[in-house]
mmCIF file of C-alpha atoms in Angstrom:
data_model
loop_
_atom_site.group_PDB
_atom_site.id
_atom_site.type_symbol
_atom_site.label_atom_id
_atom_site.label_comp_id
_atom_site.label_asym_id
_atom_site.label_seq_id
_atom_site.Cartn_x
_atom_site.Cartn_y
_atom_site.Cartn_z
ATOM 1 C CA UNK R 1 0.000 0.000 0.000
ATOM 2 C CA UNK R 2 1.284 3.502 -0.343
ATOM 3 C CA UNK R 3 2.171 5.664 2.088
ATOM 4 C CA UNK R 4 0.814 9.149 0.861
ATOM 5 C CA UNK R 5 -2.927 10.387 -0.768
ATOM 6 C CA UNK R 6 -3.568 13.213 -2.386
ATOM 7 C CA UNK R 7 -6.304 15.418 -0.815
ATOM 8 C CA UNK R 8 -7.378 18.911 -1.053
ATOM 9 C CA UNK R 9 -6.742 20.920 1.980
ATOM 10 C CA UNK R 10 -7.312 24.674 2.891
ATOM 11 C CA UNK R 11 -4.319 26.804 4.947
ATOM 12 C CA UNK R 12 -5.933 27.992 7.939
ATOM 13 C CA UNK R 13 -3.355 31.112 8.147
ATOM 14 C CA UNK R 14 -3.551 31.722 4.057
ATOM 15 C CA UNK R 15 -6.633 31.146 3.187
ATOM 16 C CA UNK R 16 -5.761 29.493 -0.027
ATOM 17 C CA UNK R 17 -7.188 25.837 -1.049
ATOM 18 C CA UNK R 18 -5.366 23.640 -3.058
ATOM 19 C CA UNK R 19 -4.555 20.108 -4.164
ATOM 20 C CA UNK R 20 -1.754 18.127 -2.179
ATOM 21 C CA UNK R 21 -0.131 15.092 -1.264
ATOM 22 C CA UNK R 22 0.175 13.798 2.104
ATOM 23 C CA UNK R 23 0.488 10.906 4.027
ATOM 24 C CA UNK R 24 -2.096 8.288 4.505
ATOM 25 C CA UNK R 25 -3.161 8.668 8.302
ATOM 26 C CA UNK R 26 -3.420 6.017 10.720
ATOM 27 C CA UNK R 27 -5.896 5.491 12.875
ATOM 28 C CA UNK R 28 -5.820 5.903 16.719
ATOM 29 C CA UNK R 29 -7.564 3.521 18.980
ATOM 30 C CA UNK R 30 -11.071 3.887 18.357
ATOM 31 C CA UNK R 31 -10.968 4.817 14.949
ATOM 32 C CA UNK R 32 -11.700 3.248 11.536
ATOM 33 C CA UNK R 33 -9.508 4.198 8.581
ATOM 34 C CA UNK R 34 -12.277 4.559 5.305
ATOM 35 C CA UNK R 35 -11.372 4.047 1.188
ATOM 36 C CA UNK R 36 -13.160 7.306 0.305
ATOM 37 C CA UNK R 37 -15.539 6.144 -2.717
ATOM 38 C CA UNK R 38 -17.740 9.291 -2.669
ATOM 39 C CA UNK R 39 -17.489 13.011 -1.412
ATOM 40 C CA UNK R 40 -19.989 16.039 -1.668
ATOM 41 C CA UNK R 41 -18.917 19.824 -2.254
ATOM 42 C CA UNK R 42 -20.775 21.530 0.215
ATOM 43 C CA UNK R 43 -21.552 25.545 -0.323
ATOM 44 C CA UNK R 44 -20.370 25.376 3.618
ATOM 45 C CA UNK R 45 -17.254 24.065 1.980
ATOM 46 C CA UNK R 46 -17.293 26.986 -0.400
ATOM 47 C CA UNK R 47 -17.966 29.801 2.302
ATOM 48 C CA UNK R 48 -14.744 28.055 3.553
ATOM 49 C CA UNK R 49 -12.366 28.396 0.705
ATOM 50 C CA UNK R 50 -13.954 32.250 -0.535
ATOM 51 C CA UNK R 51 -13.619 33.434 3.190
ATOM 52 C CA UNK R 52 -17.534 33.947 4.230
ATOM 53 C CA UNK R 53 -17.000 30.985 6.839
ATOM 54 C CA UNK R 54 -13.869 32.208 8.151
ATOM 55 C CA UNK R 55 -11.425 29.238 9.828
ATOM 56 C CA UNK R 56 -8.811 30.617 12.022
ATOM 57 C CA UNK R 57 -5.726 29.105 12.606
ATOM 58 C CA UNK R 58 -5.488 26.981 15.966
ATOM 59 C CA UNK R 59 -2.609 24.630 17.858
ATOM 60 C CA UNK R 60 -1.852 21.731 15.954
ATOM 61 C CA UNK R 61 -4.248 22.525 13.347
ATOM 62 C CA UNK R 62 -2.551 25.209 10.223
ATOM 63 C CA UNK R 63 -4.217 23.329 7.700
ATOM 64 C CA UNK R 64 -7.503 20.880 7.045
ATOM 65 C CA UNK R 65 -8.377 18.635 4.940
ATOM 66 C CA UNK R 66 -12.221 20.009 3.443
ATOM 67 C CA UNK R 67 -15.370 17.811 2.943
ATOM 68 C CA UNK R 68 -17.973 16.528 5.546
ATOM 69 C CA UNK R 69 -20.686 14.579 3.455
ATOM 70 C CA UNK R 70 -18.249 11.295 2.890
ATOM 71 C CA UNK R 71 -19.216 7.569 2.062
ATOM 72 C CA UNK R 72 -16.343 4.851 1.899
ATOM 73 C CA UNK R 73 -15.793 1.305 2.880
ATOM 74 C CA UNK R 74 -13.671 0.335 6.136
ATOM 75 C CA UNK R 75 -10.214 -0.354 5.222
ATOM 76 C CA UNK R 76 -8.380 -0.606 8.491
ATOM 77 C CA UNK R 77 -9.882 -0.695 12.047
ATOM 78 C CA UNK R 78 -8.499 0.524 15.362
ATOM 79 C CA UNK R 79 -7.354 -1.519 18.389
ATOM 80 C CA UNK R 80 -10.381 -0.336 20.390
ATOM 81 C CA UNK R 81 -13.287 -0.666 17.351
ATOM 82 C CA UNK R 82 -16.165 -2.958 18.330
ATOM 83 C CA UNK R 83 -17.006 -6.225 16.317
ATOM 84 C CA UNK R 84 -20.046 -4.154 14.904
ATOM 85 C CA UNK R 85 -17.625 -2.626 12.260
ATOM 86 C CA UNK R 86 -15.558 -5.159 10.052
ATOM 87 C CA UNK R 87 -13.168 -4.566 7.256
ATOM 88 C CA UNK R 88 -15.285 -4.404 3.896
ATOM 89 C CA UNK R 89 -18.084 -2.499 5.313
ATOM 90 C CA UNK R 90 -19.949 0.349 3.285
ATOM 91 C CA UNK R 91 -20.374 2.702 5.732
ATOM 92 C CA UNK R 92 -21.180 6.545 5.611
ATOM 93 C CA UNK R 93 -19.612 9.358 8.171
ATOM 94 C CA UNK R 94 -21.355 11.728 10.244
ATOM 95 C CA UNK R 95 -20.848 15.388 9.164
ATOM 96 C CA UNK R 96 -19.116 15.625 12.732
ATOM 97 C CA UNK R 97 -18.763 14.271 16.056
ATOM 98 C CA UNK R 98 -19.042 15.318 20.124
ATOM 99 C CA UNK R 99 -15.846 17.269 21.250
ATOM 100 C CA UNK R 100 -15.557 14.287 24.333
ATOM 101 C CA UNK R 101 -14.572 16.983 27.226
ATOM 102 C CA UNK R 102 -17.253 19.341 27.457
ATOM 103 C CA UNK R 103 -19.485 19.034 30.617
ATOM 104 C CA UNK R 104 -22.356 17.184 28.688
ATOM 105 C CA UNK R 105 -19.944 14.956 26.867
ATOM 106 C CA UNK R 106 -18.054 14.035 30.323
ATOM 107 C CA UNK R 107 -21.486 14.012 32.462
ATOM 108 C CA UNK R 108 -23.783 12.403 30.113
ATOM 109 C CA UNK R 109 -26.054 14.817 30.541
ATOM 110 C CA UNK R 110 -27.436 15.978 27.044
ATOM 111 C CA UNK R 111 -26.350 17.117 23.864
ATOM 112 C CA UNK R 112 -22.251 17.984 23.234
ATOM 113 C CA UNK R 113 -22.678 21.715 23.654
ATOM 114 C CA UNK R 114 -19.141 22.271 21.385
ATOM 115 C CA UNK R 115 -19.907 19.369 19.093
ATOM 116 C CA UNK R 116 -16.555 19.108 16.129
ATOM 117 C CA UNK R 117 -17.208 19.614 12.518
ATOM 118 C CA UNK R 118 -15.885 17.569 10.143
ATOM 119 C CA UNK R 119 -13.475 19.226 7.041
ATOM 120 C CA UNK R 120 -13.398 21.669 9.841
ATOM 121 C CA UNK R 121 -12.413 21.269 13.420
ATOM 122 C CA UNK R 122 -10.637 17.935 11.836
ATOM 123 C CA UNK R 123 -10.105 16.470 8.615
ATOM 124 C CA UNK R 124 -12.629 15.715 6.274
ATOM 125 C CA UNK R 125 -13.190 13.286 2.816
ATOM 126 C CA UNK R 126 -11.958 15.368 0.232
ATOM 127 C CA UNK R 127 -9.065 12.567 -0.166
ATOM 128 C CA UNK R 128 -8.019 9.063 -0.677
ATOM 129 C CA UNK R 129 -8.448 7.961 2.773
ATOM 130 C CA UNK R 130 -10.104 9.570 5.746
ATOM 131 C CA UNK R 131 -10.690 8.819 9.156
ATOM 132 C CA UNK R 132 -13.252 8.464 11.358
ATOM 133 C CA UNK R 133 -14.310 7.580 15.204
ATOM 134 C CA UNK R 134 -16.198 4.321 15.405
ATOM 135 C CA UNK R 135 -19.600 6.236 16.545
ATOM 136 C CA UNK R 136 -19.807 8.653 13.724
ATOM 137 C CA UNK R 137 -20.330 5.662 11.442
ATOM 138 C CA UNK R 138 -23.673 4.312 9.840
ATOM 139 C CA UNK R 139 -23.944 1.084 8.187
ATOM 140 C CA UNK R 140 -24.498 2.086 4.532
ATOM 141 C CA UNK R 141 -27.132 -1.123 2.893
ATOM 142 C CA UNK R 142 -26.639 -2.404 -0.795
ATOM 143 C CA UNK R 143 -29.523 -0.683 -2.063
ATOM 144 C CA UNK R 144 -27.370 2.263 -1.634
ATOM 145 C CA UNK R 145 -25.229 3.887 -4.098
ATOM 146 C CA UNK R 146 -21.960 5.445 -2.539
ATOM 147 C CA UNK R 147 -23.094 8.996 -3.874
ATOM 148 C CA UNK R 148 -26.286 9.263 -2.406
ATOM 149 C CA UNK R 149 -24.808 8.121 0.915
ATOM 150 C CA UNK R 150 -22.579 10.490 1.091
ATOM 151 C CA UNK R 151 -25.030 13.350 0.644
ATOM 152 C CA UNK R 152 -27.217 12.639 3.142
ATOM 153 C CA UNK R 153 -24.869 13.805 6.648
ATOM 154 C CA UNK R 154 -25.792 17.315 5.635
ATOM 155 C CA UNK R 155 -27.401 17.970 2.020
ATOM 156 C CA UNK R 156 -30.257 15.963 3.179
ATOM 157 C CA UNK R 157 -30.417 15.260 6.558
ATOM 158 C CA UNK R 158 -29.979 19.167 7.549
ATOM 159 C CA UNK R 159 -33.261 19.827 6.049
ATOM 160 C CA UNK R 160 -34.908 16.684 6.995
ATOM 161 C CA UNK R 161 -34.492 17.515 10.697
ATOM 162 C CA UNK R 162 -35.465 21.107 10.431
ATOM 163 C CA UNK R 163 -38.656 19.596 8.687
ATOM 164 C CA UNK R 164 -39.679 16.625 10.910
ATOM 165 C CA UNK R 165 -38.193 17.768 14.137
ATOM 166 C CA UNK R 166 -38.014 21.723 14.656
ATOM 167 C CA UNK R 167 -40.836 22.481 12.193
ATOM 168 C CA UNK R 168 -42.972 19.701 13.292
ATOM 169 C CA UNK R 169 -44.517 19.639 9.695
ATOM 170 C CA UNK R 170 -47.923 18.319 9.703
ATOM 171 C CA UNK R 171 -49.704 16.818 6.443
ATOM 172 C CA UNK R 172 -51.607 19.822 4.515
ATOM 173 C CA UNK R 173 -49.986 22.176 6.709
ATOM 174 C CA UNK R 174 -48.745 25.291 3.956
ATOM 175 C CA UNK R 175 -44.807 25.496 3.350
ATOM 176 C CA UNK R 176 -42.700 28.291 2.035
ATOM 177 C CA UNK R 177 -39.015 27.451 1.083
ATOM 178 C CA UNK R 178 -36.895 30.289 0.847
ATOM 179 C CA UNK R 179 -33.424 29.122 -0.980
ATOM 180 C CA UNK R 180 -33.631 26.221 -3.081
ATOM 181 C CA UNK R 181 -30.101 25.397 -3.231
ATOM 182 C CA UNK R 182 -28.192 21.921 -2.025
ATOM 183 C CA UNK R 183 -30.339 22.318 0.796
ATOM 184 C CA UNK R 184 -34.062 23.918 -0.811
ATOM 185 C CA UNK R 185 -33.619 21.203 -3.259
ATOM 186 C CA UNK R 186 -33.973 18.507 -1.032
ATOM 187 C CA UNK R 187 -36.684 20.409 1.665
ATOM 188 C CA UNK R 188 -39.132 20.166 -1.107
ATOM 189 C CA UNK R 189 -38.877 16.824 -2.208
ATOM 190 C CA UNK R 190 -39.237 16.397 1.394
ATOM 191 C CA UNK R 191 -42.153 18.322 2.572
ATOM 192 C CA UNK R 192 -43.484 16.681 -0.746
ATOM 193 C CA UNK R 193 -42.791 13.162 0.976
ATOM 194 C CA UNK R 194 -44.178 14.178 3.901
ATOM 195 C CA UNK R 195 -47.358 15.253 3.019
ATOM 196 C CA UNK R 196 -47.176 19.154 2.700
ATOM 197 C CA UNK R 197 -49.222 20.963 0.846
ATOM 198 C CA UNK R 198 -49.364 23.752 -0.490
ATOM 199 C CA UNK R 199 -45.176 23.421 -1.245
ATOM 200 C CA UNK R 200 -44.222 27.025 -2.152
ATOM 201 C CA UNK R 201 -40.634 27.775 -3.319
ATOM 202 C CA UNK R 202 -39.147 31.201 -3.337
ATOM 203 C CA UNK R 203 -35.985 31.924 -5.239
ATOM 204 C CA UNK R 204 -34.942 34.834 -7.053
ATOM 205 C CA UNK R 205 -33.049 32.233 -9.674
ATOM 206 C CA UNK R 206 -35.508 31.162 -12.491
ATOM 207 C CA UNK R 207 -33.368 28.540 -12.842
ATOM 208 C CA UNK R 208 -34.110 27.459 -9.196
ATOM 209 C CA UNK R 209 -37.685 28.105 -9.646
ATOM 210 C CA UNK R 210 -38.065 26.215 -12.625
ATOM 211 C CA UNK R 211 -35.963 23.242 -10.611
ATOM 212 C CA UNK R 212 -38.264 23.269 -7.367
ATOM 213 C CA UNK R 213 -41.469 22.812 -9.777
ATOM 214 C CA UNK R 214 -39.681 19.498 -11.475
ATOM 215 C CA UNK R 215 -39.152 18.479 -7.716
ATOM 216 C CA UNK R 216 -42.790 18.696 -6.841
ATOM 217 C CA UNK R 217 -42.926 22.035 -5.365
ATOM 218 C CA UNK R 218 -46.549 23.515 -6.070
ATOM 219 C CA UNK R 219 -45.486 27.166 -7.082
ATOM 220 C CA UNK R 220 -42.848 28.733 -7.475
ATOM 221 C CA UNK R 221 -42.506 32.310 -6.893
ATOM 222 C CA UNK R 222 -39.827 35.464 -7.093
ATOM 223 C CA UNK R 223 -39.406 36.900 -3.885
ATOM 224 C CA UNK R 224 -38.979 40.470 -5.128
ATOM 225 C CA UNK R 225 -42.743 40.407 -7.115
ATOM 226 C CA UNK R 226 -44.531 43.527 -5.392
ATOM 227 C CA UNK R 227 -47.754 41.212 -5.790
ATOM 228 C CA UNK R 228 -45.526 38.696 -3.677
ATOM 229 C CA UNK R 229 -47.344 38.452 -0.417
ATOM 230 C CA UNK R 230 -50.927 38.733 -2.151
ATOM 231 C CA UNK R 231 -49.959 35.592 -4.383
ATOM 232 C CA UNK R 232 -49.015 33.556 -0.962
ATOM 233 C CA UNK R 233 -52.321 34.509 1.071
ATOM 234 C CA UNK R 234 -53.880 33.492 -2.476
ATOM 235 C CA UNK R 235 -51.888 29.679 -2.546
ATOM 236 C CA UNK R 236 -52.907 29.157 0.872
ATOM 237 C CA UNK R 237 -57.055 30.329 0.956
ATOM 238 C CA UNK R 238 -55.949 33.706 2.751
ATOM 239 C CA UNK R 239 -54.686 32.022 5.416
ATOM 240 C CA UNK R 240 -50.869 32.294 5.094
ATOM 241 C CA UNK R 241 -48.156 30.137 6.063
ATOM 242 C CA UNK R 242 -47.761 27.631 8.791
ATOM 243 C CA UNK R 243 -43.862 26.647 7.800
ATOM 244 C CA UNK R 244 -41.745 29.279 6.649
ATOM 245 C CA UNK R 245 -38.318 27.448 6.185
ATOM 246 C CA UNK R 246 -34.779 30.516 5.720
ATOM 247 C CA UNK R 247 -32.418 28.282 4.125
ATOM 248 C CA UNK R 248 -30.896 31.201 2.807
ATOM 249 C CA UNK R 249 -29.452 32.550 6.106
ATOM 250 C CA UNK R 250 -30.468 36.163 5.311
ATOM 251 C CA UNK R 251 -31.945 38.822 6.874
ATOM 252 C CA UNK R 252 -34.334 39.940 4.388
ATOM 253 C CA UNK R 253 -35.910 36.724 3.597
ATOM 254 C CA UNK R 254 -36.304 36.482 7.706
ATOM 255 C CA UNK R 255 -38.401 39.428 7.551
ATOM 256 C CA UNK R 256 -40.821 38.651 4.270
ATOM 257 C CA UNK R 257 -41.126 35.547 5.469
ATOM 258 C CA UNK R 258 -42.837 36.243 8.775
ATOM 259 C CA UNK R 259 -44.904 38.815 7.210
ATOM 260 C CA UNK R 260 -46.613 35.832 5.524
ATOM 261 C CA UNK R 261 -46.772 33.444 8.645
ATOM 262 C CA UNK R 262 -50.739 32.515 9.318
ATOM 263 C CA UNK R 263 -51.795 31.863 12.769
ATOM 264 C CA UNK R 264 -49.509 29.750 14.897
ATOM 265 C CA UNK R 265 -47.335 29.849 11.998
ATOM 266 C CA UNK R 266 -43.432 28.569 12.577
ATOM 267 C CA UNK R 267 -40.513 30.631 10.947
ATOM 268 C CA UNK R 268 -37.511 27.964 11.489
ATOM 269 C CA UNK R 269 -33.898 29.594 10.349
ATOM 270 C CA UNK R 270 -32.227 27.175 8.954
ATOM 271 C CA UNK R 271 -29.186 29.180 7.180
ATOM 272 C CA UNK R 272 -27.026 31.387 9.553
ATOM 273 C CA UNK R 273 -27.251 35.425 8.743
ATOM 274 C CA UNK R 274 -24.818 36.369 11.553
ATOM 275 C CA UNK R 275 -27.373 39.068 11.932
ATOM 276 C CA UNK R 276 -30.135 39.876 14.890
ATOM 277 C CA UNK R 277 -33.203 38.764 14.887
ATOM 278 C CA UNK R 278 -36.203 41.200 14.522
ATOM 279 C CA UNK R 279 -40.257 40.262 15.010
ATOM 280 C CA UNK R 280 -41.544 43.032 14.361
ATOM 281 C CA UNK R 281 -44.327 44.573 16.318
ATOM 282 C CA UNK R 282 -45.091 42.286 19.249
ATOM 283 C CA UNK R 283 -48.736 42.418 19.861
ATOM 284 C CA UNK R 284 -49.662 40.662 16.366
ATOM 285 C CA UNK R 285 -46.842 38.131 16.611
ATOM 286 C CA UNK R 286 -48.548 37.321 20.131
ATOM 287 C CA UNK R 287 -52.372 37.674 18.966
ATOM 288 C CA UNK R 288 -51.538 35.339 16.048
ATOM 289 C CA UNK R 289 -49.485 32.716 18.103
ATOM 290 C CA UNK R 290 -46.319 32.046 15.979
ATOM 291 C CA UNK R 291 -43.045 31.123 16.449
ATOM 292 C CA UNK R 292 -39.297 31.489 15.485
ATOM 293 C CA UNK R 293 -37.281 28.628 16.141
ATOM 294 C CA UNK R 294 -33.166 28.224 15.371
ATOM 295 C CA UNK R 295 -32.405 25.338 13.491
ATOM 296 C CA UNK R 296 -29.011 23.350 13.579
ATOM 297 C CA UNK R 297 -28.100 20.393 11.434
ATOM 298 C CA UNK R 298 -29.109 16.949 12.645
ATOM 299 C CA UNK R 299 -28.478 14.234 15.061
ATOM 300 C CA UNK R 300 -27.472 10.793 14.420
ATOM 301 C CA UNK R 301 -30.929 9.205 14.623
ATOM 302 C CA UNK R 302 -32.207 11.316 11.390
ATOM 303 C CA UNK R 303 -29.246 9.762 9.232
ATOM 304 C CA UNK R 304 -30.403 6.097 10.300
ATOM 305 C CA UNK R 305 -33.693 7.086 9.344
ATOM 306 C CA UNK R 306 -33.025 8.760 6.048
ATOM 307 C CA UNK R 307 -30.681 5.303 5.100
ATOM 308 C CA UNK R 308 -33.948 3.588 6.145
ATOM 309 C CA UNK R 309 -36.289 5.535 4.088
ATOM 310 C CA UNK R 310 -34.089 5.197 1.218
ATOM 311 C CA UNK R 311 -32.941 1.994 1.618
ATOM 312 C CA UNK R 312 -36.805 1.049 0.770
ATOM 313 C CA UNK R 313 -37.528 3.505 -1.796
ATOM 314 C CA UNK R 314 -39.528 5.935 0.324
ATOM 315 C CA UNK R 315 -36.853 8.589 -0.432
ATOM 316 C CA UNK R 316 -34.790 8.663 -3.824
ATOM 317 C CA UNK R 317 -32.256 11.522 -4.347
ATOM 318 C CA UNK R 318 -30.680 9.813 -7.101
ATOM 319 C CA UNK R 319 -31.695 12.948 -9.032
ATOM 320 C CA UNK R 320 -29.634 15.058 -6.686
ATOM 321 C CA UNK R 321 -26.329 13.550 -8.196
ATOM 322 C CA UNK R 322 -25.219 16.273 -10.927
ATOM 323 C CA UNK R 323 -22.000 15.474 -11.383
ATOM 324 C CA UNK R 324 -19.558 12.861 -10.433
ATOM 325 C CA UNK R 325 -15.792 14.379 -10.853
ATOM 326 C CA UNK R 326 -12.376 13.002 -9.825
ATOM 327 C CA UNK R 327 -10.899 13.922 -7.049
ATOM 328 C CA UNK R 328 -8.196 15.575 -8.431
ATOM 329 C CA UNK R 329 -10.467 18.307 -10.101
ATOM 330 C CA UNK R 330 -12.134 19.426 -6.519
ATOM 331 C CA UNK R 331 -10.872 23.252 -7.263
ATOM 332 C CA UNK R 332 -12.980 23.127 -10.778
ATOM 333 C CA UNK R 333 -15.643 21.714 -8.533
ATOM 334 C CA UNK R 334 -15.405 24.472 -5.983
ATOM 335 C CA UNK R 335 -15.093 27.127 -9.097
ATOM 336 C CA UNK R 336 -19.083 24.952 -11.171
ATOM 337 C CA UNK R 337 -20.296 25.982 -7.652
ATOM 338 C CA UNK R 338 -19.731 29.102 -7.185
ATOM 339 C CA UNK R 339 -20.669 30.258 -10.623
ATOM 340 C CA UNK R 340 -23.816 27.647 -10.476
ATOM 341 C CA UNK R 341 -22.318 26.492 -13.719
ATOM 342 C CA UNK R 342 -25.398 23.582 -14.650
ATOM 343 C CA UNK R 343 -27.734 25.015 -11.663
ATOM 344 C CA UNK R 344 -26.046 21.759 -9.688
ATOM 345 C CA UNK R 345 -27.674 20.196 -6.658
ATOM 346 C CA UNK R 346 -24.972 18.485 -5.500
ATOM 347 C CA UNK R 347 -21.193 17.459 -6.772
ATOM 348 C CA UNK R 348 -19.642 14.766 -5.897
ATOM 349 C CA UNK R 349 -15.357 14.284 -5.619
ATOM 350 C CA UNK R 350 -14.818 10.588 -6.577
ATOM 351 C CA UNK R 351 -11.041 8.926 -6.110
ATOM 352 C CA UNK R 352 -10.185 6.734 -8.404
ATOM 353 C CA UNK R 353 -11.386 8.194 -11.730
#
């Protein structure tokens, strides 16, 4: 076996992303070493690399390895890996992990309150080889290609969660989608799958709009229309929405969307705007009973359901797969990204090819 990969890695104290070669890592006690076979590009990875997301340098850590939505098969296990995981395995990796010293992570006593993000806080699966701790794994079945596993640690299962768990969707209940991106893409075929309806997508991109409607949204409309809130309280008999889902993370969209909340209607932010949070006049947001709840990624129970649900063809994001390149072309990946070159869904970095 060789003893270097190549991977693509981002300088911490630079901020410049590039292909490299390093050395195949090893992995500690209660890790498994993966054969990456499939690896998505994130926008998180691009707010990375063009400095919106901005990674400071840290001991022992000048330079990372990008790339948290990663599917591989086990290739060598640690000393201290349970029998559960065997060599061979399909498995995909959780888009991070607990840090293991905070006081809930010592204690027991909830959720990791600094939790570790992979292609972050440690490397991720843009590479050859990547590792992982034993309990970010899930068991990936044959029904399974290697590209949709790897997509669903944060393309799908962000929006799943913020859907089934924060929103609390209920069948019929009205959606609004503001963003169909990676993630928009996905919420719709979602709230579609869940029962949703109307599904209302909002994107300034006709080229988004015209992709929620082949997804199964039920309109699609352009958020800067000056008829725009008269044509949602027309979708929805008058009544507005009852799920308003920012996965656009800005402050704009925050605002028109809870304008067009109906009673005991939920506003869940889903994208980060790094910006404060206004409701507006209090005594209608009271009288009318709605919410705004904060939304962040998923736990590891929603990623064992999603494998389920696609496993037995209750879910298919086959469709989501617009490109499969090698991994040695990740920067011309990063670059069809950022200028939405094929309105993409989701890319995926494949060694070997």
């Amino acid at each position: 076996m060789p003893s270097t990969m190549l991977a693509g890695r981002f300088d911490l104290t630079t901020g410049k992303f590039g292909m490299e070669t390093v050395a195949i890592p090893e992995p500690g006690p209660d890790e498994v070493r993966i054969k990456v076979a499939a690896a998505g590009i994130c926008l998180s990875d691009i707010h990375i690399i063009d400095g919106t997301l901005r990674l400071e340098p840290r001991e022992g850590l000048t330079k990372v390895t990008l790339g948290h939505e990663v599917s591989g098969v086990i290739e060598k296990l640690g000393s201290a890996v349970p029998p559960l995981w065997q060599l061979g395995m399909r498995v995909l990796l959780q888009a991070g992990q607990s840090c293991g010293g905070c006081p809930s992570c010592v204690g027991r006593l909830g959720p990791c309150v600094k939790p570790l993000t992979r292609g972050v806080d440690y490397d991720g699966g843009w590479a050859e080889y990547a590792l992982a701790r034993f309990d970010t794994l899930v068991a990936v079945p044959d029904e399974l290609s290697s590209e949709q596993a790897a997509i669903l640690p944060d393309a799908v299962s962000t929006p799943y969660a913020a859907i089934v768990e924060t929103a609390q969707l209920k069948p019929a209940e009205a959606v609004g989608i503001w963003g169909v991106g990676g993630l928009g893409a996905h919420a719709v075929q979602l709230c579609r799958a869940f029962g949703a309806a109307p599904i209302i997508a909002i994107d300034p991109l006709p080229g988004a709009r015209e992709r929620a409607l082949k997804l199964g949204a039920d309109a699609a409309l352009d958020p800067r229309q000056p008829d725009f809130r008269e044509q949602i309280k027309s979708l929805t008999g008058r009544r507005g929405l009852d799920v308003a889902l920012d996965l656009a993370g800005v402050q704009q969209v925050r605002e028109q969307a809870r304008s067009v909340l109906g009673p005991m209607g939920r506003l869940v932010l889903v994208g980060l705007a790094g910006a404060p949070l206004s409701l507006g006049l209090d005594v209608p947001f009271c009288y009318a009973m709605q919410q705004v709840r904060g939304h962040y990624g998923s736990y590891p129970r929603h990623l064992h359901q999603l494998v389920s649900l696609s496993r037995f063809r209750r879910l298919d994001f086959s469709g989501s797969i617009s490109d499969v390149l090698p991994l040695r072309d990740a920067p011309l990946g990063v670059e069809r990204l950022i200028k939405k070159e094929g309105n993409p869904i989701r890319l995926i970095l494949r060694p070997g090819i």
